[in-house]
XYZ file of C-alpha atoms in Angstrom:
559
model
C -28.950 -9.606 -1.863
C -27.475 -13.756 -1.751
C -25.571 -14.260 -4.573
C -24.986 -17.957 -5.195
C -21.478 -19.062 -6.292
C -21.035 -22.556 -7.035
C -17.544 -24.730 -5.932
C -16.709 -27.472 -8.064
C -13.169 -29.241 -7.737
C -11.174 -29.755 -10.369
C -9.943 -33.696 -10.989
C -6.662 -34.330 -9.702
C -6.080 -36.201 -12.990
C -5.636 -33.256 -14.883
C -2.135 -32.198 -16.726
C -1.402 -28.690 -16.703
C 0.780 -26.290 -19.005
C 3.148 -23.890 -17.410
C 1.771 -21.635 -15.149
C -1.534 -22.783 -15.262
C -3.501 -25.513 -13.542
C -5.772 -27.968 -15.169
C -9.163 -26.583 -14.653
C -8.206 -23.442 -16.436
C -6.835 -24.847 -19.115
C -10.164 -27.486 -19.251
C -12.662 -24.308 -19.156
C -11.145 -22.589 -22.248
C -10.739 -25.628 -24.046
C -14.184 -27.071 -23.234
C -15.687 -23.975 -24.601
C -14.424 -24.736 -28.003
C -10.827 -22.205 -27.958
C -7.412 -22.587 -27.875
C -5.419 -20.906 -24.657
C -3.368 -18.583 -26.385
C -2.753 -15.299 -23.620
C -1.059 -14.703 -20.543
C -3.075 -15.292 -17.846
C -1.288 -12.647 -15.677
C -4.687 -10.905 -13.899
C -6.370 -11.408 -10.942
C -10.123 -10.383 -9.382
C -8.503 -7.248 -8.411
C -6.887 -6.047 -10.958
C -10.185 -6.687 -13.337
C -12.218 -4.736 -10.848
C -9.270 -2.408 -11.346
C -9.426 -2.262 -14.924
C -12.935 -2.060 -14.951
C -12.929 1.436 -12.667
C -9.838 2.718 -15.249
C -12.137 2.194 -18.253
C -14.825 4.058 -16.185
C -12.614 6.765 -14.828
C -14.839 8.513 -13.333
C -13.269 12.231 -13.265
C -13.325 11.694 -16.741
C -16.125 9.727 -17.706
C -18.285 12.211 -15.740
C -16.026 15.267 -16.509
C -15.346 14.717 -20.032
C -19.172 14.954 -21.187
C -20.280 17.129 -18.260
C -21.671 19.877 -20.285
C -24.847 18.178 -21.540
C -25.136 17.958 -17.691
C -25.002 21.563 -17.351
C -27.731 21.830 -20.670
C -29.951 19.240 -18.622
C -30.630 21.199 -15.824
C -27.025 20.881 -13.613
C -27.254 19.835 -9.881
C -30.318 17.698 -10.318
C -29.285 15.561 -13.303
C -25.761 15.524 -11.858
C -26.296 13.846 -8.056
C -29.937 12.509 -8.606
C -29.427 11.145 -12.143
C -26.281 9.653 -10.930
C -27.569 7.587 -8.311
C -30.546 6.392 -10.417
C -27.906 5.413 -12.862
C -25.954 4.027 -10.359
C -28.537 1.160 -9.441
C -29.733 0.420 -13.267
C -26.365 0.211 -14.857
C -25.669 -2.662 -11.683
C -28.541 -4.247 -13.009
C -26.436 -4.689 -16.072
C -23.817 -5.630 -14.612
C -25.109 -8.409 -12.798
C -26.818 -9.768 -15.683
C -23.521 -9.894 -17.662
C -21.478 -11.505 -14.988
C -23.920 -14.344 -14.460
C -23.315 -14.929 -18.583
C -19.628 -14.543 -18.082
C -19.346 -17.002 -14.994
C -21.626 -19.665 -17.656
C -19.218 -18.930 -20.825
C -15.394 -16.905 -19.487
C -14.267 -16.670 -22.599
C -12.852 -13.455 -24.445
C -15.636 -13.728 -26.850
C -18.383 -12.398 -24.843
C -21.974 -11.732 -25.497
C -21.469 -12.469 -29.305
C -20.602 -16.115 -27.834
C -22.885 -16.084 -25.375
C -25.959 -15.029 -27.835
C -24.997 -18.187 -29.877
C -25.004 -21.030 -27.095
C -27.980 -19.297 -25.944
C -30.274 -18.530 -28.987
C -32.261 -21.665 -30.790
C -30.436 -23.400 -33.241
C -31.994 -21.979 -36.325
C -31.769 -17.954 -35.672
C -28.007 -18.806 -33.682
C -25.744 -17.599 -36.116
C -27.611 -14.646 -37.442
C -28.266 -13.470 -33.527
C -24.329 -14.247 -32.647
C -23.226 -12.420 -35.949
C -25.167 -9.511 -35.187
C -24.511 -9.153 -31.084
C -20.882 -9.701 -32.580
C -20.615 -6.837 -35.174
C -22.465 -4.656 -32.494
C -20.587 -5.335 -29.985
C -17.191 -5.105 -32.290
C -18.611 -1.738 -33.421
C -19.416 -0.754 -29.539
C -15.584 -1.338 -28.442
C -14.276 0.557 -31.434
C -16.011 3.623 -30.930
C -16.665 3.949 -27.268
C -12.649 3.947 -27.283
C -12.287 6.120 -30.033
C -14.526 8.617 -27.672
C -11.900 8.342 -24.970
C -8.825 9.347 -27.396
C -10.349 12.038 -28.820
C -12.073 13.656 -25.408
C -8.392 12.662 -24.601
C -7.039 15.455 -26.772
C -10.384 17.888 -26.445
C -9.769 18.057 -22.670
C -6.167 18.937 -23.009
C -6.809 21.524 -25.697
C -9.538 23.186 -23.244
C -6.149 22.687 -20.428
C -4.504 25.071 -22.422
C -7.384 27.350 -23.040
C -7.048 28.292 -18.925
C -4.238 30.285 -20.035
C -4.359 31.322 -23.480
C -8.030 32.170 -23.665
C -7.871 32.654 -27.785
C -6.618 28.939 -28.038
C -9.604 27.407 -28.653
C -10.877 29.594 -31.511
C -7.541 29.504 -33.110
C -7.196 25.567 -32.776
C -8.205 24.132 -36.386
C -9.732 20.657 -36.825
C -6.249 19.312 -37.998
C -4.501 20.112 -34.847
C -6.818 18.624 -32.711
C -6.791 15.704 -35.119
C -3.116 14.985 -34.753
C -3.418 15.430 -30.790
C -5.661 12.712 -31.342
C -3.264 10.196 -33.420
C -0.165 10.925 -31.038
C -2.578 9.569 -28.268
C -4.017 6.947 -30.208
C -0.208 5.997 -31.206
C 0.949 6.630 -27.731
C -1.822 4.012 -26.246
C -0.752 1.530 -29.377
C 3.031 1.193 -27.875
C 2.003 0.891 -24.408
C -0.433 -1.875 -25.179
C 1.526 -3.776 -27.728
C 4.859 -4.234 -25.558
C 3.941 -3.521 -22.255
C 1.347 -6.263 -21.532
C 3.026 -7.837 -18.371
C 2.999 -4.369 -16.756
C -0.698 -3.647 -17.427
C -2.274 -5.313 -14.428
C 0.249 -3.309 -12.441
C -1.058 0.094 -14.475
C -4.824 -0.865 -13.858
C -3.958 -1.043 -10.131
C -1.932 2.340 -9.864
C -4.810 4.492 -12.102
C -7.133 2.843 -9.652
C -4.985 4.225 -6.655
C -4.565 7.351 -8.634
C -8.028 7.709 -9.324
C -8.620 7.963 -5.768
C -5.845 10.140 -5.019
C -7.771 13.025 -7.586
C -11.165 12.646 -6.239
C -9.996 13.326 -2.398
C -7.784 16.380 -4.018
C -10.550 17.394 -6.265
C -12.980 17.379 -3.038
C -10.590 19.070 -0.939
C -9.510 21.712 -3.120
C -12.866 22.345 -4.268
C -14.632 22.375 -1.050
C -12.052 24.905 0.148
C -11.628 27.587 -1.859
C -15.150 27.637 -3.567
C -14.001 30.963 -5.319
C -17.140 31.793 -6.743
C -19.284 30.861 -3.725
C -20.709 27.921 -2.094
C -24.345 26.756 -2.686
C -27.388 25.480 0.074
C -27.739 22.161 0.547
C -31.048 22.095 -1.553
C -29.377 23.415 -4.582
C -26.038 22.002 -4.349
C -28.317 18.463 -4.625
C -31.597 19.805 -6.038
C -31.189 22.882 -8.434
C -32.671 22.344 -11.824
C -33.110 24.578 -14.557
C -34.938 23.153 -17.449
C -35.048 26.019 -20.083
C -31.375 25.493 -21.780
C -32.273 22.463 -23.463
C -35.536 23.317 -25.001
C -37.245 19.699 -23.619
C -39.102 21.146 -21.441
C -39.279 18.507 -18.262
C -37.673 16.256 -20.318
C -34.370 17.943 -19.711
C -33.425 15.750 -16.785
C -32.923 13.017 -18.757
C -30.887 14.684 -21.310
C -28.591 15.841 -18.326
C -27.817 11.850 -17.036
C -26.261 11.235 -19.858
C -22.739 11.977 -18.445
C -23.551 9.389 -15.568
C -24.653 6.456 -18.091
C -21.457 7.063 -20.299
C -19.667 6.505 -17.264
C -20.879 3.025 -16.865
C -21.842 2.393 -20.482
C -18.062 0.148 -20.910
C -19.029 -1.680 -17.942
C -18.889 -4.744 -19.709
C -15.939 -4.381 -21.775
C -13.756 -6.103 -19.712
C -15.226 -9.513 -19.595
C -12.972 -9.680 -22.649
C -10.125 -10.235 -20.193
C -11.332 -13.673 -19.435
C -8.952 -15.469 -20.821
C -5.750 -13.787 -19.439
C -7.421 -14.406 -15.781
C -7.231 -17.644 -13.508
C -10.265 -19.580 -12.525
C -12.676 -16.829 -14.799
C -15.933 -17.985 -14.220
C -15.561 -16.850 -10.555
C -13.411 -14.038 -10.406
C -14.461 -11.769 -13.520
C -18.043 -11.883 -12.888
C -17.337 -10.622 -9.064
C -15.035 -8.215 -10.298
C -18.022 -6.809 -13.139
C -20.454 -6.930 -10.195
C -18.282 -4.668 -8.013
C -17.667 -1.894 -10.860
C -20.251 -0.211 -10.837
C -20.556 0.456 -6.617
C -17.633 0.853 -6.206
C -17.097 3.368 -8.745
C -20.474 4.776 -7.979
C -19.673 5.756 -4.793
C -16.360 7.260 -5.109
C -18.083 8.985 -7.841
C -20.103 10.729 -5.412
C -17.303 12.793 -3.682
C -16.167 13.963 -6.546
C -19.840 14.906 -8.444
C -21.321 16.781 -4.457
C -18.025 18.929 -4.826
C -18.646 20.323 -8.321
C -22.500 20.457 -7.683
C -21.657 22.648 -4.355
C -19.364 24.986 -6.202
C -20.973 25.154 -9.149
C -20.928 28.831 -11.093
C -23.683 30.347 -12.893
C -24.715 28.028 -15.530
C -25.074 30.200 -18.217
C -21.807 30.844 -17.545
C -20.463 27.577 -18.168
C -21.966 27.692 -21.429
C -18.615 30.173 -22.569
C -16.332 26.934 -21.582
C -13.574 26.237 -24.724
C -14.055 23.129 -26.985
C -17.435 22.475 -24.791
C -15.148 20.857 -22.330
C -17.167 21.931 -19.157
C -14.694 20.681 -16.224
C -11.577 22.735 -16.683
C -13.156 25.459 -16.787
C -15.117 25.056 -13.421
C -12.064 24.106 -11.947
C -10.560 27.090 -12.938
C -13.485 29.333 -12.317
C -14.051 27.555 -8.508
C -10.077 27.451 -8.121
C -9.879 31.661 -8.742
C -6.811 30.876 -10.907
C -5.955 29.129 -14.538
C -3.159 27.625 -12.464
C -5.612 25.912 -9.342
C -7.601 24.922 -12.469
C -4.934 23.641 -14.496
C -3.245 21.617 -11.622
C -6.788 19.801 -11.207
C -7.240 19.276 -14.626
C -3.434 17.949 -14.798
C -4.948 14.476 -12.505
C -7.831 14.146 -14.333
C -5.449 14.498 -17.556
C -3.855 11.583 -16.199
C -6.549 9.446 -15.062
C -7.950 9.935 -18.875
C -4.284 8.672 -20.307
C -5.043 5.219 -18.126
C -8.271 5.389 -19.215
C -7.395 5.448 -22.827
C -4.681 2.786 -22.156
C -6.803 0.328 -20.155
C -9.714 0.683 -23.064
C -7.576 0.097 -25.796
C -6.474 -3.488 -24.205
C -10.112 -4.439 -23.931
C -10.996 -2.946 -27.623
C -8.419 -5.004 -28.972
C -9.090 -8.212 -27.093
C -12.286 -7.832 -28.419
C -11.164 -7.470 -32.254
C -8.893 -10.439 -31.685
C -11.750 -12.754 -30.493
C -14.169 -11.666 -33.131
C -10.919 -12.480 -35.963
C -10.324 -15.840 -34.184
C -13.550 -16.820 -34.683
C -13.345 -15.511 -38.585
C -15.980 -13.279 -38.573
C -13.977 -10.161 -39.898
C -12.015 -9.921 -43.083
C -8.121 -11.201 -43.021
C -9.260 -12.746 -39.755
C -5.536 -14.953 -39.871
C -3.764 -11.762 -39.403
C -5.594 -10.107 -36.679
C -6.069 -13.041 -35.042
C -2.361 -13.880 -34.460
C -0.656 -13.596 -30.726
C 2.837 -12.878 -30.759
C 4.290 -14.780 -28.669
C 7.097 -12.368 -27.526
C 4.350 -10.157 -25.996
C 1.892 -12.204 -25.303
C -0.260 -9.787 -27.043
C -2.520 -9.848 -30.565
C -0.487 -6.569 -31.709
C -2.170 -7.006 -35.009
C -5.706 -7.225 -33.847
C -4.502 -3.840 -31.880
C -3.057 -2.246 -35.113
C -6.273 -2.982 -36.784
C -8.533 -0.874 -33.741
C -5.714 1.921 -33.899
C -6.109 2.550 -37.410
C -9.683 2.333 -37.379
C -9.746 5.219 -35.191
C -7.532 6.779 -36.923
C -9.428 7.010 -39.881
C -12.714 7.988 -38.327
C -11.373 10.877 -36.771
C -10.790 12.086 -40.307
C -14.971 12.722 -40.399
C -13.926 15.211 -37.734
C -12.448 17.183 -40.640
C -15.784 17.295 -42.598
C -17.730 17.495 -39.415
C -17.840 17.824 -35.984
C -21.249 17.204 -35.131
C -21.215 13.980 -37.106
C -18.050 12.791 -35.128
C -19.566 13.659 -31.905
C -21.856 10.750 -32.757
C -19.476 8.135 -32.326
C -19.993 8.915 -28.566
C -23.360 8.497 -28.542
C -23.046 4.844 -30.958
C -20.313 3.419 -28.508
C -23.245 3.253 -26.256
C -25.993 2.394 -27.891
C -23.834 -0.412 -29.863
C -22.172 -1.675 -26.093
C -26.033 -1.411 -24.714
C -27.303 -3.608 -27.571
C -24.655 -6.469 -27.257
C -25.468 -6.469 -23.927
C -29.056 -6.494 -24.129
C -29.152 -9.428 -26.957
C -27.704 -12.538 -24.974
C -29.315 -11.673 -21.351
C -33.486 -11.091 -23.380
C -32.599 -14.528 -24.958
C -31.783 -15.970 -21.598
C -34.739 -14.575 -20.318
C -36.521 -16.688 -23.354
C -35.047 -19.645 -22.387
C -36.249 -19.042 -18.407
C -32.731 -18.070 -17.407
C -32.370 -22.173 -17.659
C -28.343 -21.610 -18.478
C -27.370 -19.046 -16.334
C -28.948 -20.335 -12.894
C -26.516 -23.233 -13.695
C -23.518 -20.773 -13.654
C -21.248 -21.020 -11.118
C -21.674 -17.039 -9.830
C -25.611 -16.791 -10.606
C -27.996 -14.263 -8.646
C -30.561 -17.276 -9.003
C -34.422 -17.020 -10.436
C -35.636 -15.004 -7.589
C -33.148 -12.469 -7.581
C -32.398 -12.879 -11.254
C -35.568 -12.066 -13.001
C -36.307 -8.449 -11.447
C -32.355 -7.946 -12.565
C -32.593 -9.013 -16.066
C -35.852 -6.721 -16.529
C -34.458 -3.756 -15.199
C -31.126 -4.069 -17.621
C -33.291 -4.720 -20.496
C -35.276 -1.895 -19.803
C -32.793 0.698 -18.675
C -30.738 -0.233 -22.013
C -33.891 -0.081 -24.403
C -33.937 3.645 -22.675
C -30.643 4.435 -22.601
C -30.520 3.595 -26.657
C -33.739 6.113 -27.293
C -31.970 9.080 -24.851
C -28.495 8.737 -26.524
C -30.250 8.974 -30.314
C -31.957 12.413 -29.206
C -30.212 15.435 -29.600
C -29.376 17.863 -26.606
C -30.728 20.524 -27.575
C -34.029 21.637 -29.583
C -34.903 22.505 -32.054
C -32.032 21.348 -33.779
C -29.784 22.522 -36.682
C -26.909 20.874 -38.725
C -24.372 21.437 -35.786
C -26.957 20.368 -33.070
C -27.989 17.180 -34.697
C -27.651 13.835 -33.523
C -26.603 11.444 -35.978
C -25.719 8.471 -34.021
C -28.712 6.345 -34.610
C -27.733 7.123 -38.762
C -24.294 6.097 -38.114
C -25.310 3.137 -35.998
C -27.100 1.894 -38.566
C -24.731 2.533 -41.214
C -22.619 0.292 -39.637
C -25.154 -2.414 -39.617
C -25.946 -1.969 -42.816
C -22.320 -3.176 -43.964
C -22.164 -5.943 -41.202
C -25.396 -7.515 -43.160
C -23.649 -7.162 -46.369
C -20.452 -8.948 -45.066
C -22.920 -11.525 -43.215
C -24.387 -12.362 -46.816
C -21.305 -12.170 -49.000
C -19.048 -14.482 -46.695
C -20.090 -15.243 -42.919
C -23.607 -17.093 -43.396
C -22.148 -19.814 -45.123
C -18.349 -19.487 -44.014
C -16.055 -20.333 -41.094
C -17.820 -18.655 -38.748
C -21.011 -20.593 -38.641
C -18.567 -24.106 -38.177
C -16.299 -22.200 -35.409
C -18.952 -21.174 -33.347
C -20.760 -24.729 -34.151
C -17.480 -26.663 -32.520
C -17.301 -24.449 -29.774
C -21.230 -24.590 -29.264
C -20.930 -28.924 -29.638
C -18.033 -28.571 -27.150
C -19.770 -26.157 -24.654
C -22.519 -28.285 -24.155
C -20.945 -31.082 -23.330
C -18.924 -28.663 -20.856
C -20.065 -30.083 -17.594
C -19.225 -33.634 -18.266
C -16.399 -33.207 -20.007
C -14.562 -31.023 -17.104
C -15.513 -33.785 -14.544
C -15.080 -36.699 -16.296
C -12.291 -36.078 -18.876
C -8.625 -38.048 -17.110
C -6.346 -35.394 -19.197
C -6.478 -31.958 -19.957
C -7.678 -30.662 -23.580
C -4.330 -29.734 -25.425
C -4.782 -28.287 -28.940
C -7.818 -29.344 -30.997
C -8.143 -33.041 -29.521
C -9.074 -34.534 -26.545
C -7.637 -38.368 -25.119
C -10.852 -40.471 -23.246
C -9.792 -43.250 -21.413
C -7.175 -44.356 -24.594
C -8.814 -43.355 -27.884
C -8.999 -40.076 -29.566
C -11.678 -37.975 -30.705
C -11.535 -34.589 -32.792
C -13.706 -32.323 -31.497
C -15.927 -32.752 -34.205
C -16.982 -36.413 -33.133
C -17.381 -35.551 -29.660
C -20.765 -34.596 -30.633
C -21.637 -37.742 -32.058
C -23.529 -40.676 -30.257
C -20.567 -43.304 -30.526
C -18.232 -40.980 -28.705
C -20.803 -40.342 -26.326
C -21.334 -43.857 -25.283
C -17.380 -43.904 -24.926
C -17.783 -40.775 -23.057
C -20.024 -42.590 -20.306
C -18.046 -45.347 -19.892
């Protein structure tokens, strides 16, 4: 597959701020923001903390038992690889819209340069919310498998753990992690790139031990070839044939936060090249180391209906320790994937709370001045990150009332992510994929078009299969409620829409930064100095950004 990637050179011209050269400064500013972060990442160490938010021992691990409910082997190796090419049809279609607008804004921004003028702000408001929504919980997922999969650790030794573990205890595993993650995040940003590149390293490190160990001892047995890839039992679930599809739904939460961290384009030089390669490689690279760690568990798999007995429903340790012939060869496993979880969580929670920052910035949330402030010590929005923390705090009190109805905050992290992604690339496809074959890392019509189809597709699925329960017929514990909570949610981003952001700030940011966006590509080659602030300088007189959008500046503009 060609992939085009456009070169332009920036103007000599330009003046720079610290640190930064004039193009990168132009390609924020041009888009309508104000540079603000530290622009301290690379290609790498996106694609890096793109593979920590998938983690794949975890993100496969974590939910593995609806695997085991689906059928086991078959769900596990061939639903992974079918997942595998449709979530990098996602992918692609996101980096093309991240290489035409890098901003940390994402597909709320791109949904309003895209859609027509009169349904913009309704379309951007709602991809916003969703996507908002999306961040919060998918993260909130990751804390509190976080402190599921270390109370099912402990359950490898003291059996009677699990029963005796009440609701509140796992709830307060779950602050301290969501507290722990907070402190990290808030005054360790200039060490996070280097974090994202060790849990990458790391990562690797516990799939080769996990295929080693595994493949070695095999305690309870090793399987043929044609079951460790092909075994499928579909009478757990109660779907019938159907059950395959309930058992991929480990390997498309694995890749569902794919495009979480196009949030980081703002703390990363020359964006519009680098983050879309780095969302493009994700998902292969990921996918493939995924697949010596999933061919090891599928070839040493025990009994199913054995698995079934595994504490808390976490399904992992207690195959380790079942394969391993020892709570201590399953607890030392567990230990890396432990770890790999507590970079997952960390490397999450930056992206979740970029996100919140750019949504308050553009004053589409309530006390948007507060959690839209940087401080400048940290280079970090610490109160945009308070805000996510204790937002996940407080829904992991439902967890007191009920589980089942907590459990489907997994499922709405996806669906929500899914739709935000699925709004801005369908209303490309409207407009003939006119803006995004003018990107400057663009798969280009041919390639393009068969892409975008495929993501909108395998998303429109993936929303349906995550709003069905796993098992049938249901009950009040076996429910699924996510599509109720989904909705719930957008029920009180509509009411916020009407009571303030239809006719507030948020329509007139998003307008400036739409007026200024357009005029993108002649402004970046034909403006002498840099944008600084909220005005530009052309060739001695100066505009707000406001006027640039009027016909008198333009005829200034062309001479």
């Amino acid at each position: 597959m060609s992939i085009t990637e456009k070169k332009e050179s920036p103007p000599d011209s330009y003046e720079s701020g610290p640190g930064e050269t004039s193009e990168e400064i132009d390609v924020i500013n041009v888009l309508g923001y104000k540079p603000e972060l530290r622009r301290n990442r690379s290609m790498f160490t996106l694609l890096f903390q793109s593979l920590a938010i998938a983690a794949i021992p975890y993100g496969f691990g974590g939910p593995l038992i609806t695997s085991i409910i689906g059928g086991g082997q078959l769900p596990m190796f061939i639903g992974w690889i079918l997942v595998l090419i449709l979530s990098e049809c996602v992918a692609l279609s996101l980096a093309e819209l991240a290489s035409r607008y890098p901003t940390s804004a994402g597909p709320y921004y791109w949904s309003f340069q895209l859609a027509p003028h009169k349904f913009r702000t309704i379309l951007s408001f709602i991809t916003g919310w969703t996507w908002l929504i999306g961040n919060w919980t998918i993260t909130l997922s990751v804390n509190f498998g976080f402190a599921s999969l270390v109370a099912a650790s402990v359950a490898l030794f003291h059996p009677g753990f699990a029963t005796e573990l009440t609701s509140w205890q796992l709830l307060l595993m779950f602050y301290a992690f969501c507290i722990i993650a907070f402190v990290i995040c808030a005054y360790g940003n200039r060490f996070l790139p280097m974090v994202d590149t060790f849990c990458a390293g790391f990562t690797a490190v516990t799939i080769f031990v996990t295929l080693v160990c595994l493949s070695v001892k095999a305690d309870v047995g090793r399987h043929s070839v044609a079951d460790t890839l092909a075994y499928y039992d579909s009478s757990f679930s109660g779907w019938g044939t159907f059950s395959f599809f309930i058992g991929i739904l480990p390997c498309a939460y694995t890749f569902s936060a794919v495009g979480m961290v196009s949030v980081m384009a703002e703390e990363c030089r020359d964006p519009a090249v680098k983050l879309p390669k780095a969302l493009a490689l994700c998902v292969p690279v990921g996918g493939i180391a995924g697949l010596f760690f999933i061919i090891p568990i599928c070839a040493t798999l025990p009994p199913l209906e054995e698995i079934f007995e595994a504490p808390v429903a976490q399904a992992l340790p207690y195959i380790f320790g079942r394969v391993m012939g020892s709570p201590g060869g399953g607890l030392a496993l567990t230990l890396l994937v432990l770890v790999v979880t507590f970079f997952c969580s960390i490397s999450i929670t930056v992206a979740a709370s970029r996100c919140t920052w750019a949504f308050a910035r553009d004053k589409a949330i309530p006390l948007s001045r507060v959690f839209s402030k940087v401080d400048k010590t940290f280079d970090t929005p610490i109160w945009a990150l308070a805000l996510l923390t204790i937002v996940q705090m407080l829904l992991g009190l439902i967890n007191l009332g009920s589980s089942s109805a907590f459990l489907a905050f997994v499922s709405v992290g996806v669906i929500a992510l899914a739709v935000s992604y699925a709004i801005p690339v369908v209303i490309s496809m409207y407009h003939i994929r006119r803006e995004v074959n003018n990107a400057r890392w663009t798969m280009g019509p041919v390639i393009g078009w068969p892409v975008n189809i495929l993501a909108v597709l395998f998303i429109a699925f993936e929303c349906v299969l995550f709003s069905m329960p796993a098992i049938i017929p249901v009950d009040e514990v076996t429910m699924n409620y996510a599509i109720v909570v989904f909705f719930g949610f957008m029920f009180l981003s509509a009411v916020w829409y009407l009571v303030y952001a239809h006719k507030g700030e948020f329509f007139r940011s998003l307008e400036l930064s739409s007026s200024l966006a357009r005029l993108s590509p002649f402004l970046v080659v034909c403006l002498p100095r840099s944008c600084l602030g909220c005005t530009v300088t052309v060739s001695g007189p100066t505009f707000t950004p406001e006027c640039l959008v009027e016909e008198k500046s333009r005829k200034h503009l062309d001479k």
